[in-house]
Short mmCIF file of C-alpha atoms in Angstrom, two decimals:
data_model
loop_
_atom_site.label_atom_id
_atom_site.label_comp_id
_atom_site.label_asym_id
_atom_site.label_seq_id
_atom_site.Cartn_x
_atom_site.Cartn_y
_atom_site.Cartn_z
CA MET A 15 21.39 20.47 16.71
CA THR A 16 19.63 17.54 15.07
CA ASN A 17 21.05 14.05 15.18
CA ALA A 18 21.38 11.86 12.13
CA THR A 19 18.51 9.46 11.77
CA ASP A 20 20.69 6.42 12.47
CA GLN A 21 22.40 7.97 15.49
CA PRO A 22 20.70 7.89 18.91
CA GLY A 23 20.65 11.02 21.03
CA ARG A 24 23.41 11.86 23.44
CA ILE A 25 23.32 11.91 27.24
CA ILE A 26 24.37 15.22 28.73
CA LEU A 27 25.65 15.11 32.30
CA ILE A 28 25.59 18.26 34.41
CA ARG A 29 27.09 18.38 37.86
CA HIS A 30 25.31 20.86 40.13
CA GLY A 31 26.89 24.25 40.80
CA GLU A 32 29.20 25.01 43.70
CA THR A 33 27.98 24.63 47.28
CA GLU A 34 29.78 25.43 50.53
CA TRP A 35 30.85 21.81 50.92
CA SER A 36 31.80 21.14 47.30
CA LEU A 37 34.04 24.21 47.56
CA SER A 38 35.68 22.93 50.76
CA GLY A 39 35.92 19.33 49.54
CA GLN A 40 33.53 17.89 52.12
CA HIS A 41 31.59 14.80 51.06
CA THR A 42 27.98 15.86 50.45
CA GLY A 43 25.61 12.95 49.99
CA THR A 44 22.42 13.20 52.04
CA THR A 45 22.94 16.79 53.26
CA ASP A 46 20.78 19.13 51.17
CA LEU A 47 22.87 22.28 50.80
CA PRO A 48 21.90 25.25 48.60
CA LEU A 49 24.03 26.62 45.79
CA LEU A 50 26.45 29.41 46.54
CA PRO A 51 25.95 32.63 44.49
CA GLU A 52 28.93 31.51 42.40
CA GLY A 53 27.23 28.17 41.84
CA GLU A 54 24.07 29.89 40.66
CA ALA A 55 26.07 32.03 38.22
CA VAL A 56 27.76 28.97 36.75
CA ALA A 57 24.41 27.20 36.42
CA ARG A 58 23.08 30.17 34.43
CA SER A 59 26.14 30.01 32.17
CA LEU A 60 25.01 26.56 30.99
CA ARG A 61 21.97 27.97 29.20
CA GLU A 62 23.77 28.91 25.99
CA PRO A 63 25.75 25.64 25.58
CA LEU A 64 22.55 23.63 26.09
CA THR A 65 20.87 25.36 23.14
CA LYS A 66 23.22 23.39 20.89
CA PHE A 67 21.49 20.13 21.77
CA ASN A 68 18.19 18.63 20.68
CA ILE A 69 16.93 18.09 24.24
CA VAL A 70 13.86 15.88 24.47
CA ALA A 71 13.99 14.98 28.18
CA ALA A 72 15.65 16.22 31.36
CA TYR A 73 16.08 14.54 34.73
CA SER A 74 17.42 15.77 38.07
CA SER A 75 18.54 14.38 41.38
CA PRO A 76 16.00 15.12 44.12
CA MET A 77 18.53 17.28 45.99
CA ALA A 78 17.87 21.04 45.96
CA ARG A 79 21.32 21.87 44.60
CA ALA A 80 20.68 19.76 41.49
CA ARG A 81 17.09 20.92 40.98
CA ARG A 82 18.15 24.58 41.29
CA THR A 83 20.97 24.01 38.78
CA ALA A 84 18.48 22.53 36.31
CA GLU A 85 16.17 25.51 36.77
CA LEU A 86 18.90 28.12 36.32
CA ALA A 87 20.26 26.28 33.28
CA GLY A 88 16.89 26.83 31.62
CA LEU A 89 15.76 23.22 31.51
CA GLU A 90 12.01 22.71 31.30
CA ARG A 91 9.75 19.86 32.38
CA VAL A 92 12.48 18.32 34.53
CA THR A 93 11.61 14.95 36.09
CA VAL A 94 13.14 14.09 39.47
CA LEU A 95 14.85 10.69 39.57
CA GLU A 96 15.67 9.32 43.01
CA ASP A 97 18.42 7.15 41.52
CA LEU A 98 20.35 10.27 40.45
CA ARG A 99 21.08 11.22 44.07
CA GLU A 100 24.67 11.35 45.30
CA TRP A 101 26.58 8.48 46.91
CA ASP A 102 25.46 7.87 50.51
CA TYR A 103 28.71 8.46 52.39
CA GLY A 104 27.48 7.12 55.73
CA ARG A 105 29.84 8.09 58.57
CA PHE A 106 31.98 10.16 56.20
CA GLU A 107 29.19 12.63 55.38
CA GLY A 108 30.51 16.17 55.75
CA MET A 109 34.15 15.06 56.00
CA SER A 110 36.88 15.86 53.49
CA THR A 111 39.33 13.24 52.24
CA PRO A 112 42.22 14.69 54.34
CA MET A 113 39.99 14.58 57.44
CA ILE A 114 39.06 10.94 56.79
CA ARG A 115 42.69 9.97 56.16
CA ALA A 116 43.82 11.66 59.37
CA GLU A 117 41.18 9.81 61.37
CA LEU A 118 41.80 6.40 59.78
CA GLY A 119 45.58 6.67 59.66
CA TYR A 120 46.07 5.51 56.07
CA PRO A 121 45.66 7.02 52.54
CA TRP A 122 41.95 6.27 52.25
CA GLU A 123 40.34 6.60 48.82
CA ILE A 124 36.59 6.23 48.40
CA PHE A 125 36.57 4.14 45.21
CA THR A 126 39.06 1.68 46.71
CA ASP A 127 38.15 1.66 50.40
CA GLY A 128 34.47 2.61 50.43
CA VAL A 129 32.53 4.17 53.30
CA GLN A 130 31.37 3.15 56.76
CA PRO A 131 27.86 3.22 58.27
CA GLY A 132 26.93 6.30 60.25
CA GLU A 133 23.65 8.17 60.62
CA SER A 134 22.84 6.66 57.23
CA PRO A 135 23.95 3.16 56.19
CA GLY A 136 26.22 4.28 53.36
CA GLU A 137 26.55 2.64 49.95
CA THR A 138 29.15 0.60 48.12
CA VAL A 139 30.40 1.72 44.73
CA GLU A 140 28.45 -1.21 43.29
CA ASP A 141 25.26 0.14 44.90
CA VAL A 142 25.78 3.47 43.17
CA ALA A 143 26.56 1.74 39.87
CA ALA A 144 23.31 -0.21 40.10
CA ARG A 145 21.39 3.05 40.50
CA ALA A 146 23.32 4.52 37.57
CA SER A 147 22.30 1.55 35.43
CA HIS A 148 18.63 2.24 36.21
CA VAL A 149 19.08 5.90 35.24
CA LEU A 150 20.74 4.95 31.97
CA ALA A 151 17.96 2.51 31.11
CA THR A 152 15.49 5.38 31.40
CA ALA A 153 17.72 7.80 29.48
CA ARG A 154 18.30 5.35 26.62
CA GLU A 155 14.57 5.13 25.97
CA ASP A 156 14.32 8.91 25.63
CA ALA A 157 17.53 9.05 23.57
CA ARG A 158 15.70 7.29 20.74
CA ARG A 159 14.12 10.72 20.11
CA GLY A 160 16.98 13.09 20.90
CA ASP A 161 19.36 14.28 23.60
CA VAL A 162 18.77 13.67 27.32
CA VAL A 163 20.05 15.79 30.22
CA LEU A 164 20.91 14.33 33.63
CA VAL A 165 21.56 16.87 36.39
CA GLY A 166 23.29 15.25 39.32
CA HIS A 167 26.41 15.03 41.45
CA GLY A 168 30.12 14.43 41.25
CA HIS A 169 30.64 10.84 42.28
CA THR A 170 27.36 9.50 40.92
CA SER A 171 27.98 11.13 37.53
CA ARG A 172 31.53 9.73 37.37
CA ILE A 173 30.28 6.23 38.14
CA LEU A 174 27.43 6.62 35.65
CA ALA A 175 29.95 7.53 32.94
CA GLY A 176 31.93 4.41 33.75
CA VAL A 177 28.80 2.28 33.47
CA TRP A 178 28.02 3.93 30.13
CA LEU A 179 31.52 3.07 28.90
CA ARG A 180 31.06 -0.56 30.02
CA GLN A 181 33.83 -0.24 32.59
CA GLU A 182 34.00 -1.41 36.19
CA PRO A 183 32.34 1.07 38.60
CA ARG A 184 35.73 2.03 40.08
CA PHE A 185 36.73 3.43 36.69
CA GLY A 186 34.99 6.61 37.88
CA ALA A 187 38.02 7.33 40.07
CA ASN A 188 39.86 8.29 36.86
CA LEU A 189 37.31 10.91 35.82
CA GLU A 190 37.64 14.32 37.43
CA LEU A 191 34.41 16.35 37.43
CA GLY A 192 34.14 19.89 38.73
CA ALA A 193 31.05 21.63 40.07
CA GLY A 194 28.89 23.22 37.39
CA ARG A 195 30.61 21.29 34.60
CA ILE A 196 29.00 19.66 31.57
CA SER A 197 29.89 16.34 29.94
CA VAL A 198 28.49 14.45 26.95
CA LEU A 199 28.14 10.70 26.54
CA GLY A 200 27.71 9.53 22.97
CA GLN A 201 28.19 6.59 20.65
CA HIS A 202 30.38 5.87 17.64
CA HIS A 203 29.38 2.93 15.48
CA GLY A 204 27.44 1.56 18.44
CA ILE A 205 30.37 1.87 20.88
CA PRO A 206 29.72 4.11 23.93
CA THR A 207 32.05 7.11 23.98
CA LEU A 208 32.94 10.24 25.92
CA GLU A 209 32.25 13.06 23.45
CA MET A 210 33.09 15.73 26.00
CA TRP A 211 34.08 15.69 29.66
CA ASN A 212 34.31 18.24 32.50
CA ALA A 213 33.75 21.27 30.26
CA ALA A 214 32.97 24.71 31.64
CA GLY A 215 29.80 26.41 30.43
#
């Protein structure tokens, strides 16, 4: 699909396929889990939808689950971007939201309440948004020539979409994004838009 000459390329967000922890709802930041067989199947299902785009560049998080998703989706010459990695959850790594709420004793929510240091220092939502801004700066350069694919994670992709839409980083709390889903960031008359969000392959 070729873009009009006056329209920059789109940015295609892919969340990695299902892992054991994404299935159970456990926060998976620095833990490098493999895809489940179901996650691999969903990644393969993205091949056909991606043929509809004029892809000129593809980037992946350094985590194995994202790199494997990119491979199974048929993306070629994928560049690893460290800034596409998932939110560093600090002490909450491997814990689900109900587990964290039970431990803290209040209705904790990550976008509002953040994380605490643990084996890793953790990040604020603003830290993740800063990384997302760096990713988008790179993607915009490539988008002068066509469409750009970013294969990453749930929270980071939601925050990145908020940055694209010129919203506060916490806007990402309003965007649900399932494993193995595809989303498209575009523009209309120079205004950043969501062309598609959380679509199954």
